Amino acid sequence: MIETSGRLLSLLSLLQARRDWPGTLLADRLGVSPRTVRRDVDRLRELGYPVQATRGPDGGYRLVAGAELPPLLLDDEQAVAVAVALQTSTTAGTQDAALRALATVRQVMPARLRARIDALEITAARDPEAPARPEVDHDTLLALGTAIRAAEVVRFDYARGSTPVVGTGPDAFRPPRRVEPHHLVTAEGRWYLVAFDLDRDDWRRFRIDRLTLRTGSGPRFRRRTVPGGDVARYVLEGFEAVSPTAVRGEAVLHARADQLAPWVGRWGVVEALEDADDGPRCRMVLASWSWVGLAAQLAMFDVPFDVVGPPELRAALRTLAARSDAAAAD
């Protein structure tokens, strides 16, 4: 039974690592027969994991999203990685939620893993002079993300702004903002909604910690193009002007936006993208003092990335690689 449980854990870990697995390849990786793989897949389905059989010359399996969250099974490395990520989470408005999630994950860990996590004693340092990051309501983030995907108008009350008062005396009130939501962006440690304000007939950036959603979804809308066609650049323009001598580049990083956002710095914007077949992705726009300096900033995140542009950034990466090879040789 212990051997079977361990094999199920290994099978689930493999299914989570890539989109499609040929049955013969899974059998080779697990050191069992294809028939045993089929039985193990049936056991995972009984536990609530939606594993689909794929057709084709090889035949195989795919783990897909389900209607319910089945019991989470993590191997040792995955469990430790999740705990470390939660300990070091400093994304705007997620610190408390991360600590609660860490307590939940730790509670179901075996004793050997709890000892490893407790021994880490990780501290995420921050500038004591920096203002505290405001909490963000996670239901609001989820609701806005859903409205963006569905292209539905949302209404909310906003704590800042120049919404005119309607009426006079005790009956006076401020009507809610009506916007077409387009992007959720993190910048400078805060969450922002980039949206088209229907009443002002113009684009706006809204701090999410300052808005309170009204209930009910609005009508569908046809997506507009963000000014300049670049949401990250549009958000950065709302902050203090970047030095005219700065250079700016863009890349897609193979990691979640909320993992990298705390380390982006003042002159960068990270935007969440839909997950690819090989895992999570985010789009990042950075400004720096030089092209090689910008290349070094991207390498600092320690995750794979794809350069979007411009060509000067690719050339700078080659220069940085050559310098690194020379330094390593010396």
Coordinates of C-alpha atoms in Angstrom, one line a residue:
M1 CA 0.0 0.0 0.0
I2 CA 2.8 2.4 0.8
E3 CA 4.4 1.6 -2.5
T4 CA 1.2 2.3 -4.4
S5 CA 0.6 5.6 -2.5
G6 CA 4.1 6.7 -3.4
R7 CA 3.6 5.8 -7.0
L8 CA 0.3 7.7 -7.1
L9 CA 2.1 10.8 -5.8
S10 CA 4.8 10.4 -8.4
L11 CA 2.2 10.0 -11.1
L12 CA 0.3 13.1 -10.0
S13 CA 3.5 15.1 -9.9
L14 CA 4.3 14.1 -13.5
L15 CA 0.8 14.9 -14.7
Q16 CA 1.1 18.4 -13.2
A17 CA 4.5 19.0 -14.8
R18 CA 3.4 19.0 -18.5
R19 CA 0.1 19.0 -20.4
D20 CA 0.2 15.7 -22.2
W21 CA 1.9 12.4 -21.3
P22 CA 2.0 9.4 -23.6
G23 CA 1.1 6.3 -21.6
T24 CA 4.2 4.4 -22.5
L25 CA 6.4 7.3 -21.4
L26 CA 4.6 7.5 -18.0
A27 CA 5.1 3.7 -17.5
D28 CA 8.8 4.1 -18.2
R29 CA 9.2 7.0 -15.8
L30 CA 7.4 5.1 -13.1
G31 CA 9.0 1.8 -13.8
V32 CA 5.7 -0.1 -14.2
S33 CA 3.6 -1.5 -16.9
P34 CA 1.0 0.5 -19.0
R35 CA -1.7 -1.6 -17.4
T36 CA -0.5 -0.4 -13.9
V37 CA -0.6 3.2 -15.1
R38 CA -4.2 2.8 -16.2
R39 CA -5.2 1.4 -12.8
D40 CA -3.3 4.3 -11.0
V41 CA -5.1 6.8 -13.2
D42 CA -8.4 5.2 -12.2
R43 CA -7.4 5.6 -8.6
L44 CA -6.6 9.3 -9.1
R45 CA -10.1 9.8 -10.7
E46 CA -11.7 8.2 -7.7
L47 CA -9.9 10.7 -5.5
G48 CA -11.4 13.6 -7.6
Y49 CA -8.5 14.3 -10.0
P50 CA -9.9 14.9 -13.5
V51 CA -7.5 12.9 -15.6
Q52 CA -8.5 12.6 -19.3
A53 CA -7.3 9.9 -21.7
T54 CA -5.9 11.4 -24.9
R55 CA -6.3 9.7 -28.3
G56 CA -3.6 9.2 -30.9
P57 CA -0.9 6.8 -32.0
D58 CA 0.7 6.8 -28.6
G59 CA -2.3 7.4 -26.4
G60 CA -1.8 9.1 -23.1
Y61 CA -3.2 11.2 -20.2
R62 CA -3.9 14.8 -19.4
L63 CA -4.7 16.5 -16.0
V64 CA -7.4 19.1 -16.6
A65 CA -9.2 21.6 -14.4
G66 CA -12.1 20.2 -12.4
A67 CA -15.3 21.5 -10.9
E68 CA -14.0 20.9 -7.4
L69 CA -10.6 21.1 -5.7
P70 CA -9.5 17.5 -4.8
P71 CA -7.1 16.8 -2.0
L72 CA -3.7 18.3 -2.8
L73 CA -0.9 15.9 -3.2
L74 CA 2.6 17.4 -3.3
D75 CA 5.9 15.7 -3.4
D76 CA 8.6 16.8 -0.9
E77 CA 10.2 19.3 -3.3
Q78 CA 6.9 20.8 -4.3
A79 CA 5.7 21.1 -0.7
V80 CA 8.9 22.9 0.4
A81 CA 8.8 25.2 -2.7
V82 CA 5.2 26.2 -1.8
A83 CA 6.1 26.9 1.8
V84 CA 9.1 29.0 0.9
A85 CA 7.1 31.0 -1.6
L86 CA 4.4 31.7 1.0
Q87 CA 7.0 32.7 3.6
T88 CA 8.6 35.2 1.2
S89 CA 5.4 36.6 -0.3
T90 CA 5.4 40.4 -0.1
T91 CA 3.0 41.2 -2.9
A92 CA 0.7 44.1 -2.2
G93 CA -2.2 43.0 -0.1
T94 CA -1.4 39.3 0.1
Q95 CA 0.9 39.0 3.1
D96 CA -1.8 38.0 5.6
A97 CA -3.4 35.5 3.1
A98 CA 0.0 34.0 2.5
L99 CA 0.6 33.4 6.2
R100 CA -2.8 31.8 6.6
A101 CA -2.1 29.6 3.6
L102 CA 1.3 28.6 5.0
A103 CA -0.3 27.6 8.3
T104 CA -2.7 25.4 6.4
V105 CA 0.0 23.8 4.2
R106 CA 2.2 23.2 7.3
Q107 CA -0.6 21.5 9.2
V108 CA -1.0 18.8 6.6
M109 CA 2.7 18.2 6.1
P110 CA 4.4 15.1 7.5
A111 CA 6.7 15.7 10.4
R112 CA 9.9 15.5 8.4
L113 CA 8.8 18.3 6.1
R114 CA 7.6 20.5 8.9
A115 CA 11.0 20.3 10.5
R116 CA 12.6 21.4 7.3
I117 CA 10.3 24.3 6.8
D118 CA 10.6 25.4 10.5
A119 CA 14.4 25.4 10.2
L120 CA 14.5 27.8 7.3
E121 CA 13.5 31.0 9.3
I122 CA 13.2 33.1 6.2
T123 CA 12.9 36.9 6.7
A124 CA 11.7 39.1 3.9
A125 CA 13.4 42.5 4.5
R126 CA 11.8 45.8 3.5
D127 CA 12.7 49.4 3.8
P128 CA 11.4 50.6 7.2
E129 CA 11.0 54.1 5.7
A130 CA 8.7 52.8 3.0
P131 CA 5.0 53.3 3.5
A132 CA 3.0 50.1 4.4
R133 CA 1.4 48.4 1.5
P134 CA -2.4 48.5 1.8
E135 CA -4.4 45.3 2.0
V136 CA -6.3 44.3 -1.1
D137 CA -9.6 42.3 -0.9
H138 CA -9.0 39.0 -2.7
D139 CA -12.6 38.7 -3.7
T140 CA -12.3 42.0 -5.5
L141 CA -9.3 40.8 -7.4
L142 CA -11.1 37.6 -8.4
A143 CA -14.3 39.5 -9.4
L144 CA -12.3 42.0 -11.5
G145 CA -10.3 39.2 -13.2
T146 CA -13.6 37.5 -14.1
A147 CA -15.1 40.7 -15.5
I148 CA -12.0 41.3 -17.6
R149 CA -12.1 37.8 -19.1
A150 CA -15.9 38.1 -19.7
A151 CA -15.6 41.7 -21.0
E152 CA -18.3 42.9 -18.7
V153 CA -18.8 46.5 -17.3
V154 CA -18.3 46.8 -13.6
R155 CA -19.5 49.5 -11.1
F156 CA -17.7 50.5 -8.0
D157 CA -17.3 53.3 -5.4
Y158 CA -13.9 54.9 -5.4
A159 CA -12.3 56.6 -2.4
R160 CA -10.3 59.0 -4.5
G161 CA -11.4 61.0 -7.5
S162 CA -13.6 63.8 -8.6
T163 CA -17.0 62.0 -9.0
P164 CA -19.6 64.8 -8.9
V165 CA -22.2 64.9 -6.2
V166 CA -25.8 64.3 -7.5
G167 CA -28.6 66.2 -5.6
T168 CA -28.5 68.4 -2.6
G169 CA -28.9 68.2 1.1
P170 CA -29.5 64.8 2.8
D171 CA -30.4 63.2 -0.5
A172 CA -27.1 64.0 -2.2
F173 CA -24.9 61.1 -3.2
R174 CA -22.0 60.2 -5.5
P175 CA -22.9 57.8 -8.2
P176 CA -20.6 54.8 -8.7
R177 CA -17.9 54.7 -11.4
R178 CA -18.8 52.7 -14.5
V179 CA -15.9 51.3 -16.3
E180 CA -14.8 48.7 -18.9
P181 CA -12.1 46.7 -17.1
H182 CA -9.1 45.7 -19.2
H183 CA -6.0 44.8 -17.1
L184 CA -4.9 44.0 -13.6
V185 CA -1.4 45.3 -13.1
T186 CA 1.0 45.4 -10.1
A187 CA 3.4 48.3 -9.9
E188 CA 5.4 49.8 -7.0
G189 CA 4.0 47.2 -4.7
R190 CA 0.3 48.0 -5.4
W191 CA -2.5 46.5 -7.5
Y192 CA -4.0 48.7 -10.2
L193 CA -7.0 48.3 -12.5
V194 CA -6.6 49.8 -16.0
A195 CA -10.1 50.5 -17.4
F196 CA -12.0 52.8 -19.7
D197 CA -14.3 55.1 -17.7
L198 CA -17.6 55.3 -19.5
D199 CA -18.8 58.5 -17.8
R200 CA -15.5 60.4 -18.5
D201 CA -15.1 58.8 -21.9
D202 CA -11.4 58.3 -21.2
W203 CA -8.9 55.7 -19.8
R204 CA -8.1 55.7 -16.1
R205 CA -5.8 53.8 -13.6
F206 CA -7.5 52.8 -10.3
R207 CA -5.8 51.6 -7.2
I208 CA -7.7 48.5 -6.2
D209 CA -7.3 49.0 -2.5
R210 CA -9.4 52.2 -2.9
L211 CA -12.4 50.7 -4.7
T212 CA -15.5 48.9 -3.5
L213 CA -17.3 46.9 -6.1
R214 CA -21.1 47.2 -6.5
T215 CA -23.0 43.9 -6.8
G216 CA -24.2 42.6 -10.2
S217 CA -22.4 42.6 -13.5
G218 CA -23.0 45.1 -16.3
P219 CA -23.4 44.7 -20.0
R220 CA -20.8 43.1 -22.3
F221 CA -18.4 45.4 -24.2
R222 CA -16.1 45.3 -27.2
R223 CA -12.5 45.6 -26.0
R224 CA -10.7 48.8 -26.8
T225 CA -7.0 49.3 -27.2
V226 CA -5.1 50.9 -24.3
P227 CA -3.5 54.2 -25.2
G228 CA -0.3 53.5 -27.1
G229 CA -1.2 49.8 -27.2
D230 CA 1.0 49.1 -24.2
V231 CA -0.7 48.7 -20.8
A232 CA 2.6 48.6 -18.9
R233 CA 3.9 51.9 -20.5
Y234 CA 0.5 53.5 -19.8
V235 CA 0.7 52.6 -16.1
L236 CA 4.3 53.8 -15.8
E237 CA 3.2 57.2 -17.3
G238 CA 1.1 57.7 -14.2
F239 CA 4.2 57.8 -12.0
E240 CA 7.1 60.2 -11.8
A241 CA 8.7 60.6 -15.2
V242 CA 11.5 58.2 -16.1
S243 CA 14.8 59.8 -16.9
P244 CA 15.0 60.7 -20.6
T245 CA 18.3 58.8 -20.8
A246 CA 16.7 55.5 -19.6
V247 CA 16.1 52.6 -21.9
R248 CA 13.1 50.4 -21.8
G249 CA 12.6 46.7 -22.7
E250 CA 9.9 44.0 -22.5
A251 CA 10.0 40.3 -21.9
V252 CA 7.7 37.4 -21.0
L253 CA 8.9 35.6 -17.8
H254 CA 8.0 32.0 -17.0
A255 CA 6.7 32.7 -13.5
R256 CA 3.6 34.1 -11.8
A257 CA 3.2 37.9 -11.7
D258 CA 2.6 37.9 -7.9
Q259 CA 5.9 36.1 -7.3
L260 CA 8.0 38.6 -9.2
A261 CA 6.1 41.8 -8.4
P262 CA 7.8 42.6 -5.1
W263 CA 11.2 42.6 -6.8
V264 CA 10.4 44.6 -9.9
G265 CA 11.4 48.0 -8.5
R266 CA 10.1 51.5 -9.1
W267 CA 10.6 51.6 -12.9
G268 CA 9.0 48.3 -13.8
V269 CA 5.5 46.9 -14.4
V270 CA 4.5 43.3 -14.4
E271 CA 1.3 42.0 -15.9
A272 CA -0.2 38.6 -15.4
L273 CA -0.8 36.5 -18.5
E274 CA -2.8 33.3 -19.1
D275 CA -0.9 30.2 -18.2
A276 CA 0.8 28.4 -21.1
D277 CA 1.1 24.6 -21.5
D278 CA 4.4 24.7 -19.7
G279 CA 3.3 26.8 -16.8
P280 CA 2.6 30.3 -15.6
R281 CA 3.7 33.4 -17.4
C282 CA 3.8 37.2 -16.9
R283 CA 4.7 40.2 -19.0
M284 CA 7.3 42.6 -17.7
V285 CA 8.4 46.1 -18.9
L286 CA 11.5 47.5 -17.3
A287 CA 13.5 50.7 -17.5
S288 CA 17.2 50.9 -16.7
W289 CA 20.3 53.1 -17.2
S290 CA 21.7 51.0 -20.0
W291 CA 20.8 48.0 -22.2
V292 CA 23.3 45.7 -20.4
G293 CA 21.9 46.9 -17.1
L294 CA 18.4 46.0 -18.3
A295 CA 19.6 42.6 -19.4
A296 CA 21.2 42.1 -15.9
Q297 CA 17.9 43.1 -14.3
L298 CA 16.0 40.4 -16.2
A299 CA 18.6 37.8 -15.4
M300 CA 18.2 38.7 -11.7
F301 CA 14.8 37.1 -11.5
D302 CA 16.3 33.7 -12.0
V303 CA 13.5 32.3 -14.2
P304 CA 13.4 31.5 -17.9
F305 CA 12.3 34.4 -20.1
D306 CA 11.6 35.3 -23.7
V307 CA 12.6 38.8 -25.0
V308 CA 9.8 40.7 -26.7
G309 CA 12.0 43.6 -27.7
P310 CA 13.6 45.8 -28.7
P311 CA 16.6 44.3 -30.6
E312 CA 19.0 46.3 -28.4
L313 CA 18.0 44.2 -25.5
R314 CA 18.8 40.9 -27.2
A315 CA 22.2 42.3 -28.2
A316 CA 22.8 43.4 -24.6
L317 CA 22.0 39.8 -23.4
R318 CA 24.7 38.5 -25.7
T319 CA 27.1 41.0 -24.3
L320 CA 26.2 40.1 -20.7
A321 CA 26.6 36.4 -21.5
A322 CA 30.1 37.0 -23.0
R323 CA 31.2 39.0 -20.0
S324 CA 29.8 36.4 -17.6
D325 CA 31.7 33.6 -19.5
A326 CA 34.9 35.6 -19.3
A327 CA 34.5 36.3 -15.6
A328 CA 33.7 32.7 -14.8
A329 CA 36.8 31.5 -16.8
D330 CA 39.1 33.9 -14.8

